[in-house]
XYZ file of N, CA and C in Angstrom:
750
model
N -6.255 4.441 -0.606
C -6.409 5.134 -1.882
C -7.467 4.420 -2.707
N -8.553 5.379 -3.150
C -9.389 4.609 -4.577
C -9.409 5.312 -5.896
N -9.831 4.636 -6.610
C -9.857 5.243 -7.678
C -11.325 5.483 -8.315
N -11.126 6.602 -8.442
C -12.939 7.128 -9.449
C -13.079 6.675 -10.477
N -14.141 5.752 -10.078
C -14.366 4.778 -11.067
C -14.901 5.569 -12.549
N -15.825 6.896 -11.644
C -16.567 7.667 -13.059
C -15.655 8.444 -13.803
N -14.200 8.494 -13.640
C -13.291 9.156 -14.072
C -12.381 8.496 -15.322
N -12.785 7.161 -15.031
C -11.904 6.481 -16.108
C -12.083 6.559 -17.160
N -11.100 6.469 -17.781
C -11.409 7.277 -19.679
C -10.720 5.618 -20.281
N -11.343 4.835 -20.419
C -10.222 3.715 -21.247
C -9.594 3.940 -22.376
N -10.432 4.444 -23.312
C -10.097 4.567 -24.887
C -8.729 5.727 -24.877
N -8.625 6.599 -24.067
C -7.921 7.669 -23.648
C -6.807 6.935 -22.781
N -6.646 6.286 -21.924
C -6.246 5.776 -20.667
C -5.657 6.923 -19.857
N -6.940 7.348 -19.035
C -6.451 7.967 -18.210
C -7.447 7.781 -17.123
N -7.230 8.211 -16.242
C -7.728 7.814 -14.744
C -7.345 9.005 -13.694
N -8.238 8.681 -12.503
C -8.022 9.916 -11.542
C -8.159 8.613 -10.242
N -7.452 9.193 -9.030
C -7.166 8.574 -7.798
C -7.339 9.577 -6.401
N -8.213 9.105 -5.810
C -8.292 9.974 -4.406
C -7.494 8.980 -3.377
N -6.455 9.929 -3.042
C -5.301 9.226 -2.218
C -6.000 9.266 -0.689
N -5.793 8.040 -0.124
C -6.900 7.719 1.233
C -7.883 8.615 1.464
N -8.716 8.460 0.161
C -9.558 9.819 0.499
C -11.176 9.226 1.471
N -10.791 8.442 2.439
C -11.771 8.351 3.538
C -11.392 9.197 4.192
N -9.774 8.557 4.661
C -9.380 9.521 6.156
C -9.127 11.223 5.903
N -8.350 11.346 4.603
C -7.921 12.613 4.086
C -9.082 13.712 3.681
N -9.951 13.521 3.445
C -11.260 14.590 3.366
C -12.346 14.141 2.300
N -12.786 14.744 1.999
C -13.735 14.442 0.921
C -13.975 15.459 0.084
N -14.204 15.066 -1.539
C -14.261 15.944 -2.266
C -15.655 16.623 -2.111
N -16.048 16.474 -1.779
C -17.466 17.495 -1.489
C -17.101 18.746 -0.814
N -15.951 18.741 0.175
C -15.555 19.998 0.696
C -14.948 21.373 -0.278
N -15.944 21.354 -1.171
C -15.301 22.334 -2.122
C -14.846 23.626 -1.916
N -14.616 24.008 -0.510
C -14.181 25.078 -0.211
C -12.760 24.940 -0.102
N -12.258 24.078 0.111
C -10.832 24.224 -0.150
C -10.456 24.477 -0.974
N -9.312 25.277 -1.144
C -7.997 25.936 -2.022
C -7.367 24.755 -3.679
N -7.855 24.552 -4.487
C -6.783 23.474 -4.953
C -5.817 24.088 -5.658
N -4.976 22.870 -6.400
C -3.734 23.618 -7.282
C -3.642 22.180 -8.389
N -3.322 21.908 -9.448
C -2.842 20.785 -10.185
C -1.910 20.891 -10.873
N -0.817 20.310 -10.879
C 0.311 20.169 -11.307
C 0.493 18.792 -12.558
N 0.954 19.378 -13.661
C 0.604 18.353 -14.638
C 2.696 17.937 -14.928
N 3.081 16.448 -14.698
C 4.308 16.544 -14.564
C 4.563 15.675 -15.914
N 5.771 15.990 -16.514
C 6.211 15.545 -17.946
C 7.655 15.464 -18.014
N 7.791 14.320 -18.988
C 9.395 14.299 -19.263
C 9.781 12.963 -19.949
N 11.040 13.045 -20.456
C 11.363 11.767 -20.833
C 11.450 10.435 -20.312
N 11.052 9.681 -20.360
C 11.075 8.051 -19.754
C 12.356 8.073 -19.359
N 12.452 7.534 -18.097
C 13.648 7.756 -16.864
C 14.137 9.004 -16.138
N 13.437 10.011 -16.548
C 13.446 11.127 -15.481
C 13.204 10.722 -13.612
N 11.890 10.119 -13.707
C 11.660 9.572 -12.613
C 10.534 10.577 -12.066
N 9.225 10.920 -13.064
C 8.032 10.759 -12.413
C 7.120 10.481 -11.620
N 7.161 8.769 -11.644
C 6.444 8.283 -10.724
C 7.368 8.791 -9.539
N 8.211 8.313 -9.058
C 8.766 8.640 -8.047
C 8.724 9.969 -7.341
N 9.036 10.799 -7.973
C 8.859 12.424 -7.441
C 7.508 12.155 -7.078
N 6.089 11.798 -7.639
C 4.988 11.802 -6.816
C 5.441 10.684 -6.157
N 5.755 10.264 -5.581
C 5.471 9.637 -4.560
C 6.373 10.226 -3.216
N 6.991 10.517 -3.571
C 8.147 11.805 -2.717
C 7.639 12.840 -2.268
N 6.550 13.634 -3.510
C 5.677 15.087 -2.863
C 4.496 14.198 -2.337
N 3.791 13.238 -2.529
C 3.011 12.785 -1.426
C 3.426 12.654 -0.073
N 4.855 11.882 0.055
C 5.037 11.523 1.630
C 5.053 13.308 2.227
N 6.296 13.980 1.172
C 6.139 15.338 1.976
C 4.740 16.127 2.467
N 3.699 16.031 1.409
C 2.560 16.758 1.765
C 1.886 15.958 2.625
N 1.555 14.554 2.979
C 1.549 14.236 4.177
C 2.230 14.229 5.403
N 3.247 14.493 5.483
C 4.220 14.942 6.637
C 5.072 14.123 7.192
N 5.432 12.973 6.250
C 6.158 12.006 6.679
C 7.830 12.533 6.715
N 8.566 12.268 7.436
C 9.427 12.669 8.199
C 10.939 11.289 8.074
N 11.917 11.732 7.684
C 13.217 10.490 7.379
C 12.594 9.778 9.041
N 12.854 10.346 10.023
C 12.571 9.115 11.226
C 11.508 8.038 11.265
N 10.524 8.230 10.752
C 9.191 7.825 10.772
C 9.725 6.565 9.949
N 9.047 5.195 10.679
C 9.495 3.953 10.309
C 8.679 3.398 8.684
N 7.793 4.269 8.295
C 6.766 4.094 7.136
C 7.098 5.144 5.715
N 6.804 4.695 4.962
C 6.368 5.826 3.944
C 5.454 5.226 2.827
N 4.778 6.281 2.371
C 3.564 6.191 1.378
C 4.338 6.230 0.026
N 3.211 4.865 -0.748
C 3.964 4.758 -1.895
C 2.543 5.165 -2.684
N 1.982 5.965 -3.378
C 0.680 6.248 -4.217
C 0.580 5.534 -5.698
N 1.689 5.635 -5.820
C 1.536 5.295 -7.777
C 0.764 3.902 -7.843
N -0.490 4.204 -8.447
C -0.776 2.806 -8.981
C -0.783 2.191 -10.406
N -0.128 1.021 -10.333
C 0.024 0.478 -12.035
C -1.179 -0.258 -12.536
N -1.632 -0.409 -13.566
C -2.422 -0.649 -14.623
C -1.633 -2.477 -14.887
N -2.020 -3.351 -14.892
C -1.643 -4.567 -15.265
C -0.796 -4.650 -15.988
N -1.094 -3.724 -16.846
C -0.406 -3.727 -18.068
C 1.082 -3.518 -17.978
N 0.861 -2.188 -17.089
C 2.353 -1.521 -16.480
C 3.237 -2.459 -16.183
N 2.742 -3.342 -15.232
C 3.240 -3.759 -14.154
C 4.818 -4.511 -14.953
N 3.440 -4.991 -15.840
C 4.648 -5.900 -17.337
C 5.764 -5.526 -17.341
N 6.047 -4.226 -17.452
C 7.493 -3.405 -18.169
C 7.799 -2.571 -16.769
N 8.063 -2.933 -15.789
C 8.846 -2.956 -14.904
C 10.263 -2.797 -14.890
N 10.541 -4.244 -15.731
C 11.900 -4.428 -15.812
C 12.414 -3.994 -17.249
N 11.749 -3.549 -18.123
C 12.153 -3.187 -19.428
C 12.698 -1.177 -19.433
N 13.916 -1.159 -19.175
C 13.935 -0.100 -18.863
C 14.343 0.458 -20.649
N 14.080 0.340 -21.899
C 13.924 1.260 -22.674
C 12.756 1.354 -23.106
N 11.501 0.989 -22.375
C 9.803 1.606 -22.584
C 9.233 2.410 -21.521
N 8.632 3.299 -21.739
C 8.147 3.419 -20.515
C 7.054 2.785 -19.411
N 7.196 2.777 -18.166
C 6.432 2.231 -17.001
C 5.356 2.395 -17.719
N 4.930 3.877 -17.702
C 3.667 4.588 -17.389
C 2.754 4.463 -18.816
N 1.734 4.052 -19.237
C 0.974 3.909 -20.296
C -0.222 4.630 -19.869
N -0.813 4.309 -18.612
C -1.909 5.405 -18.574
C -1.690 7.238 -17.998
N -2.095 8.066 -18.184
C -2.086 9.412 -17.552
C -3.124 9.806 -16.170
N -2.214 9.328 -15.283
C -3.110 9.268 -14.026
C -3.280 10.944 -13.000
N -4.183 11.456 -12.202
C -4.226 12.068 -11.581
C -4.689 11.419 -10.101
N -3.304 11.773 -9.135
C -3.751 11.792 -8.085
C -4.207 12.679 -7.064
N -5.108 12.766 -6.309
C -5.527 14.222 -5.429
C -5.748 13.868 -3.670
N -5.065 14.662 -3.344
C -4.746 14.964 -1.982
C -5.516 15.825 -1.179
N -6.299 15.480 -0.528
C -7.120 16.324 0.865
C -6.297 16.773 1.267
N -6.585 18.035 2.005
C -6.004 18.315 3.534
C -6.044 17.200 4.453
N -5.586 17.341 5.675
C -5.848 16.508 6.864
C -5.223 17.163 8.120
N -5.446 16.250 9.229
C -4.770 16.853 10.382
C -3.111 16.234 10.189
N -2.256 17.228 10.275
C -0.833 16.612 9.965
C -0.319 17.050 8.425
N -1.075 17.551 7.894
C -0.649 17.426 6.177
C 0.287 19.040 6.104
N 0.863 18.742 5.052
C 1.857 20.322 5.137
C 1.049 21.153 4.230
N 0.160 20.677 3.683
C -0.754 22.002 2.882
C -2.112 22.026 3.391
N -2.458 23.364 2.917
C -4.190 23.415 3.928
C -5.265 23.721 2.992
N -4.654 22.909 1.383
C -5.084 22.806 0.177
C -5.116 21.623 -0.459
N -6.169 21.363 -1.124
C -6.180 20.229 -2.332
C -4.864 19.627 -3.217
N -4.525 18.520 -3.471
C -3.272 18.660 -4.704
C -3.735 17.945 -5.415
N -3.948 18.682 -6.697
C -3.626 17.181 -8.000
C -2.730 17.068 -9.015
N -1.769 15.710 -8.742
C -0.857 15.625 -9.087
C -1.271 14.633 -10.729
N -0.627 15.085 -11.665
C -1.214 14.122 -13.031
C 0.539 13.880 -13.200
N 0.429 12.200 -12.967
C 1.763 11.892 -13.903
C 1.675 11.170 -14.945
N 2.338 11.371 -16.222
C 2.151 11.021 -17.517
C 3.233 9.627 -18.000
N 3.038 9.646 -19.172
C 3.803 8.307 -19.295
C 4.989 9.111 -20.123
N 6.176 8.312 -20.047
C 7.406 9.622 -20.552
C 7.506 9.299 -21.680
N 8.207 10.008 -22.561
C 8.146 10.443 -24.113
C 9.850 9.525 -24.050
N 9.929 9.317 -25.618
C 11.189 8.921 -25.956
C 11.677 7.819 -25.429
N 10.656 6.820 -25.552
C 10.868 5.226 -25.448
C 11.624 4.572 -26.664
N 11.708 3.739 -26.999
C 11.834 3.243 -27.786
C 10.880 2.623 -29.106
N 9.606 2.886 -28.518
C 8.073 2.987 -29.495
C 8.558 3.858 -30.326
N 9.369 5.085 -30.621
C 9.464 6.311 -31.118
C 8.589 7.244 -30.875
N 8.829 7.961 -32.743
C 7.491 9.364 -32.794
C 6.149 9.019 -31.994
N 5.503 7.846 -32.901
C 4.341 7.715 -33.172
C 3.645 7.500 -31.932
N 4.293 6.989 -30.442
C 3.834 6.651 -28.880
C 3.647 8.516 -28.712
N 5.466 8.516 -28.956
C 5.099 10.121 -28.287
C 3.725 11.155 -28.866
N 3.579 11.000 -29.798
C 2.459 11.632 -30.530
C 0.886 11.183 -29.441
N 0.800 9.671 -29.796
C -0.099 9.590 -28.814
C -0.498 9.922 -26.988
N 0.802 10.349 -26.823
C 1.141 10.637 -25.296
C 0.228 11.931 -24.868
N 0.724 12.367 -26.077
C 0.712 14.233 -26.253
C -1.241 14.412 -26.608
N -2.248 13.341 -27.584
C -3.311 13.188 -27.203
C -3.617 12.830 -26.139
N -3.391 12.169 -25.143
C -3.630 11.562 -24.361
C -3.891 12.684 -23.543
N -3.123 13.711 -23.477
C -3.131 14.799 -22.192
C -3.954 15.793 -23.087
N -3.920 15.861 -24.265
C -5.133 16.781 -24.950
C -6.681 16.162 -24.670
N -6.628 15.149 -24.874
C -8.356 14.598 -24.781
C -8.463 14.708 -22.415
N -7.432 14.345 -21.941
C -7.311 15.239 -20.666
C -7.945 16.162 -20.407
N -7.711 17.346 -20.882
C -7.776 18.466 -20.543
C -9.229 19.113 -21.543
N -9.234 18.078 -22.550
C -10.740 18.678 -23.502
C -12.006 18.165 -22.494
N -11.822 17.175 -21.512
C -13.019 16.620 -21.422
C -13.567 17.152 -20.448
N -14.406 17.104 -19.764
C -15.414 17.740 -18.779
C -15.019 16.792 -17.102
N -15.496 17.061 -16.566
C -15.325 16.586 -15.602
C -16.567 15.573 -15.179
N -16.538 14.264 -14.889
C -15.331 13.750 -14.007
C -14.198 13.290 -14.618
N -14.459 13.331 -15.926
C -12.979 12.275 -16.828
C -12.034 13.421 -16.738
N -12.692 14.711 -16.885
C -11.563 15.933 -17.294
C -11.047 16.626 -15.913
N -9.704 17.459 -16.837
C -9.173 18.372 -15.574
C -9.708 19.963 -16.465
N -10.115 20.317 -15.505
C -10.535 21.994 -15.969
C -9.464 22.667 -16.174
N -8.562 23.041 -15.201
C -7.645 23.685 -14.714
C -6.045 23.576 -14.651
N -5.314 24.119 -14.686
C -3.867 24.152 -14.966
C -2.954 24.918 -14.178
N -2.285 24.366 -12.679
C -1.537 25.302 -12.162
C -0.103 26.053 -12.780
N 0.516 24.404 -13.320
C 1.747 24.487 -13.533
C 2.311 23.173 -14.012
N 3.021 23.566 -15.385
C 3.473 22.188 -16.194
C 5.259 22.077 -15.404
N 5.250 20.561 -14.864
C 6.761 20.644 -14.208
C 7.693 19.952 -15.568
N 8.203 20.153 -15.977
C 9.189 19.264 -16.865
C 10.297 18.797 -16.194
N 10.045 17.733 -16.103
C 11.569 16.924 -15.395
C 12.566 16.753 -16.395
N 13.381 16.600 -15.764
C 14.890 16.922 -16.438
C 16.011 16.500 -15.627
N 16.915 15.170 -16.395
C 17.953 14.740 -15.280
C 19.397 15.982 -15.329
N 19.233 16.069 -13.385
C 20.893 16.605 -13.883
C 21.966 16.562 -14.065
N 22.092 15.072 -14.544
C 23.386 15.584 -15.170
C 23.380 15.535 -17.151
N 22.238 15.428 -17.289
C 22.257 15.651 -18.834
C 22.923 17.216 -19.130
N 23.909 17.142 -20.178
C 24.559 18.245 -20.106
C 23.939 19.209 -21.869
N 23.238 18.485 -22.346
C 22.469 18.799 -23.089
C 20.870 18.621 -23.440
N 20.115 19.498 -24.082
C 18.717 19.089 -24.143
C 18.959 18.139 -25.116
N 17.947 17.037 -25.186
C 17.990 15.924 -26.397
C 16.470 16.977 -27.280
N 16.304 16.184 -28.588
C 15.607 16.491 -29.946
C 14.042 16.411 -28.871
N 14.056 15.163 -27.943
C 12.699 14.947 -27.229
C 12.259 16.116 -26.445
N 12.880 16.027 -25.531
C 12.914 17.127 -24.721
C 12.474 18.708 -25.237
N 12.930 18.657 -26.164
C 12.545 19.607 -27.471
C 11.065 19.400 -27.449
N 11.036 18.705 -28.442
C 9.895 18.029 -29.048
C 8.252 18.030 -27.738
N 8.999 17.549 -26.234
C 8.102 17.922 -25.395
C 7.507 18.948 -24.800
N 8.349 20.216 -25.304
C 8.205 21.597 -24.757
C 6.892 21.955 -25.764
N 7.938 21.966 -26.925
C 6.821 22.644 -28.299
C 5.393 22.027 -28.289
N 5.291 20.513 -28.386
C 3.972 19.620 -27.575
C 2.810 20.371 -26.970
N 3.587 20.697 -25.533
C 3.125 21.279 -24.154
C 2.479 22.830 -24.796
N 3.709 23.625 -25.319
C 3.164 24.964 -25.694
C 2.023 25.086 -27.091
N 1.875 24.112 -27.659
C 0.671 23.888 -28.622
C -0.676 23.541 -27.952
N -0.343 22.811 -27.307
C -1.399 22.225 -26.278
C -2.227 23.569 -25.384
N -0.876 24.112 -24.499
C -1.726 24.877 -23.870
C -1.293 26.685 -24.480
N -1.167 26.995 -25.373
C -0.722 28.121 -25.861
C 0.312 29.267 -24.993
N 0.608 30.297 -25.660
C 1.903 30.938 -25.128
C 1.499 31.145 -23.993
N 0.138 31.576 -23.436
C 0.024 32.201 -22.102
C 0.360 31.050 -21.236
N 0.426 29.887 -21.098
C 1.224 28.897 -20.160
C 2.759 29.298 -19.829
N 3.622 29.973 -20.508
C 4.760 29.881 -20.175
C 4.571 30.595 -18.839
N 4.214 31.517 -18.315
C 4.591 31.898 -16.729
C 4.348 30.775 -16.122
N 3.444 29.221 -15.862
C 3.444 28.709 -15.116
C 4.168 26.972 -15.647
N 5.320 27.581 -16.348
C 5.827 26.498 -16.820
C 7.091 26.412 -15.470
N 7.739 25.236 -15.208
C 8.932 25.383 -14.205
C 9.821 24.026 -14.027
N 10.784 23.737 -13.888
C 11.639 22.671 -14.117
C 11.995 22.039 -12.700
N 11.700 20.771 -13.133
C 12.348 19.743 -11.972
C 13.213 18.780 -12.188
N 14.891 19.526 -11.334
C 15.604 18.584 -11.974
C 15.882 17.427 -10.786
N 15.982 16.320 -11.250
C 15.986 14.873 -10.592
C 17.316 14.297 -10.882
N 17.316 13.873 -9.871
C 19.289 12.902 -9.946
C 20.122 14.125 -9.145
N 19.617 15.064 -8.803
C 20.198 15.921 -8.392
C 21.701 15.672 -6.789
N 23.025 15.910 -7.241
C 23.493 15.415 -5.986
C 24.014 16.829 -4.797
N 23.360 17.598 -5.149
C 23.999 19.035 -4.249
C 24.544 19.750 -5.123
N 25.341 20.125 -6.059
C 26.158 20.625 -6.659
C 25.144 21.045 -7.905
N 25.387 22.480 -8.569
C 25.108 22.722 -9.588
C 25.325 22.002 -10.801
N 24.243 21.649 -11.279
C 23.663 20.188 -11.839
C 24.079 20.777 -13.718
N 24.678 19.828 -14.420
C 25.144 20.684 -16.141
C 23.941 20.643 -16.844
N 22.450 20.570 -15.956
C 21.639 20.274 -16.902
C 20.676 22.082 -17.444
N 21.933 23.254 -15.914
C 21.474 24.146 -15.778
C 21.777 24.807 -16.837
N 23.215 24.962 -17.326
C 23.922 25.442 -18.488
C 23.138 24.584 -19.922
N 22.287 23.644 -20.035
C 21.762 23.099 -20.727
C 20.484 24.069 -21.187
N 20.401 24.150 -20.211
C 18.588 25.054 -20.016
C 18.667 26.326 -20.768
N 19.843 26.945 -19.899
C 20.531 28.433 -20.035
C 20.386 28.387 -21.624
N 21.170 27.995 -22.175
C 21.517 27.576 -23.607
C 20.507 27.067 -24.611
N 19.452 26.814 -23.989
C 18.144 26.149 -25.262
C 17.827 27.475 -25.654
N 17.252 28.444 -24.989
C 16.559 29.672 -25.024
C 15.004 29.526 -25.192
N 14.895 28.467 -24.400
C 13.022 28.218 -24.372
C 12.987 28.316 -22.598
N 11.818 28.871 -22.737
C 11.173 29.394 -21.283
C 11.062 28.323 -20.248
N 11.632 27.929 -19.619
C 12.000 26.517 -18.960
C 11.192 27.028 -17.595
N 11.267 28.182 -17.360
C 10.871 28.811 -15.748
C 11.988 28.654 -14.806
N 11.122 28.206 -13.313
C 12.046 28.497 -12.279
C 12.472 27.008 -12.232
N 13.527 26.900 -11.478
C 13.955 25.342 -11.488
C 14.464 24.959 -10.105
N 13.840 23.393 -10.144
C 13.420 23.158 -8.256
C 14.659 21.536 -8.518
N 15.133 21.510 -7.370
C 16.007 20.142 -7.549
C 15.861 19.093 -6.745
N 15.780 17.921 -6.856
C 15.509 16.689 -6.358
C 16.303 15.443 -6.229
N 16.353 14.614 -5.093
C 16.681 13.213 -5.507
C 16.026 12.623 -4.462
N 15.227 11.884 -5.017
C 14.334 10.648 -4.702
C 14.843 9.407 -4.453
N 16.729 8.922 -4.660
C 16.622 8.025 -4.560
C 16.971 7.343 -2.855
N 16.880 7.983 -1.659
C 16.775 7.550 -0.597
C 15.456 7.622 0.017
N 14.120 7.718 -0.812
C 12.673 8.007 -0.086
C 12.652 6.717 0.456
N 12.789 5.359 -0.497
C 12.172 4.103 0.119
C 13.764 2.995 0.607
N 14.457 4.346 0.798
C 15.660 3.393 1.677
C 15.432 2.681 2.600
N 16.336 1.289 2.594
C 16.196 0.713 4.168
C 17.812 1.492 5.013
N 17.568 0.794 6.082
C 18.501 1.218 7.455
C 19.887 1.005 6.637
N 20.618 1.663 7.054
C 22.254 2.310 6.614
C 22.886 3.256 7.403
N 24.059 2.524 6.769
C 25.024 3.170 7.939
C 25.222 4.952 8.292
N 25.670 4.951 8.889
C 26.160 6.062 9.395
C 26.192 7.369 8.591
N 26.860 6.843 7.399
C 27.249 7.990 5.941
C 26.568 7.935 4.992
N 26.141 6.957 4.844
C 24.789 6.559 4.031
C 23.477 7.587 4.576
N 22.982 6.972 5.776
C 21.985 7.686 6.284
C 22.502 9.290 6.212
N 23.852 9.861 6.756
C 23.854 11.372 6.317
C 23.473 11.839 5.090
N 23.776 10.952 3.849
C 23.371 11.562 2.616
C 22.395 11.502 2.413
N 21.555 10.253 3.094
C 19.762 10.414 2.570
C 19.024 11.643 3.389
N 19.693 11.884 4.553
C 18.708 12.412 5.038
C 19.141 14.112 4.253
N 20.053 14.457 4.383
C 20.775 15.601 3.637
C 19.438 15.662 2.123
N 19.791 14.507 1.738
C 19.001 14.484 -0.013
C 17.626 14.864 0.272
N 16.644 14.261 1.436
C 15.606 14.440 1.228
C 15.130 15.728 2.042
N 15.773 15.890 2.791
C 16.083 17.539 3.604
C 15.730 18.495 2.221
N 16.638 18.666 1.464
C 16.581 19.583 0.545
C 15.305 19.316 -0.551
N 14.705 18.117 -0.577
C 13.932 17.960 -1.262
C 12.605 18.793 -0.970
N 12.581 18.242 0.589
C 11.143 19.029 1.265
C 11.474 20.682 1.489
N 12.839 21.205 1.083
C 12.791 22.551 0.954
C 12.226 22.911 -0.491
N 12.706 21.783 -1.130
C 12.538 22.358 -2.649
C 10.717 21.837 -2.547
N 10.105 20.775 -2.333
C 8.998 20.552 -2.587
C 7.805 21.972 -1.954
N 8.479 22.343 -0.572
C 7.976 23.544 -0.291
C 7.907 24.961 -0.805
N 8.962 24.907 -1.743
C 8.700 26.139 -2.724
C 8.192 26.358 -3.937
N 8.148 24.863 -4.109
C 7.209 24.404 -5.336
C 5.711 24.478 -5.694
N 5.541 24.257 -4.035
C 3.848 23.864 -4.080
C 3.205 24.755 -2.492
């Protein structure tokens, strides 16, 4: 994986990443298909992770396969607050993009932008800047900028059995940003997901804001080690359904 160097926005912090983009293709092949997916949510949804989950899937990595791809890269800075789990990881707004290849499950471009999550403990005034951060994004030209907009994912844990004020606060954000005609390609990803109809659905039901279609996840057996017997049934079960859900997603 490198990163485009002509892409970096410091004052902005945002950045773009071509994921092994020796072996995976090259952006010059502009005939391929793309799509970009811009993903958002409150700090501890688990962002980074889901990309790194739809990477292994869109490369074709498989529960048997003794490897898996980890993409997210941290900023020094990041690295810091690791262990501080009421800030968020993520400070810069990164895009990563995916070639085709031989082996890959799409026969299209991906760019994945994950953001830094809202409702840290910084308060308003981070989240405010978050919300520039993906505006000066999307204002700038390319190479710093993204032109284009497939689909805003809002993550959402399930078992939150209510929307919080943020969550709120991140929708209205999003729909200022990109105006009403975004809601058809707005759509929900809920994470923590354990099989069972998740209370974060009756949550949704109940806001009466355009949430879209809603895809379910759990990420937390991608970078499992070896386990037993019942263990391994549930990871592989978890990530089974993931690559169904990642396949209807994208």
């Amino acid at each position: 994986m490198c990163e485009v160097k002509e892409a970096r926005n410091s004052r902005a912090k945002t950045r773009k990443f071509e994921v092994v983009c020796v072996l995976i293709g090259s952006p010059a092949d502009t005939h391929w298909k793309e799509k970009t997916l811009l993903m958002i949510g409150e700090t501890g949804t688990g962002k980074s992770t889901l990309v790194d989950g739809m990477a292994n899937y869109i490369l074709g990595v498989a529960w048997s396969d003794p490897f898996r791809f980890k993409i997210v890269n941290l900023e020094e800075e990041e690295k810091q607050k690791i262990r501080n789990q009421a800030v968020s990881q993520t400070e810069w707004i990164t895009c990563y993009t995916i070639h085709p290849q031989a082996g890959s499950r799409l026969p299209y471009t991906i760019n994945m932008i994950d953001t830094p999550g809202f409702g840290d403990t910084r308060g308003l005034e981070r989240d405010q800047e978050i919300v520039e951060q993906i505006r000066e994004l999307f204002s700038e030209k390319p190479p710093k900028g993204v032109l284009y907009i497939d689909a805003v994912c809002f993550l959402i844990k399930a078992p939150d059995a209510r929307l919080t004020p943020i969550q709120s606060y991140i929708f209205q954000s999003i729909m200022s940003l990109f105006g009403k005609d975004i809601e058809d390609n707005i759509c929900s990803l809920i994470t923590f997901a354990d099989g069972m109809d998740p209370p974060v659905f009756a949550a949704l039901d109940e806001s009466g804001l355009p949430f879209g279609e809603r895809f379910t996840f759990n990420n937390s057996g991608l970078f499992a080690k070896k386990c037993g017997s019942v263990s391994k049934l549930f990871v592989t079960n978890v990530l089974g359904n993931g690559a169904r859900e990642f396949q209807k997603l994208i």
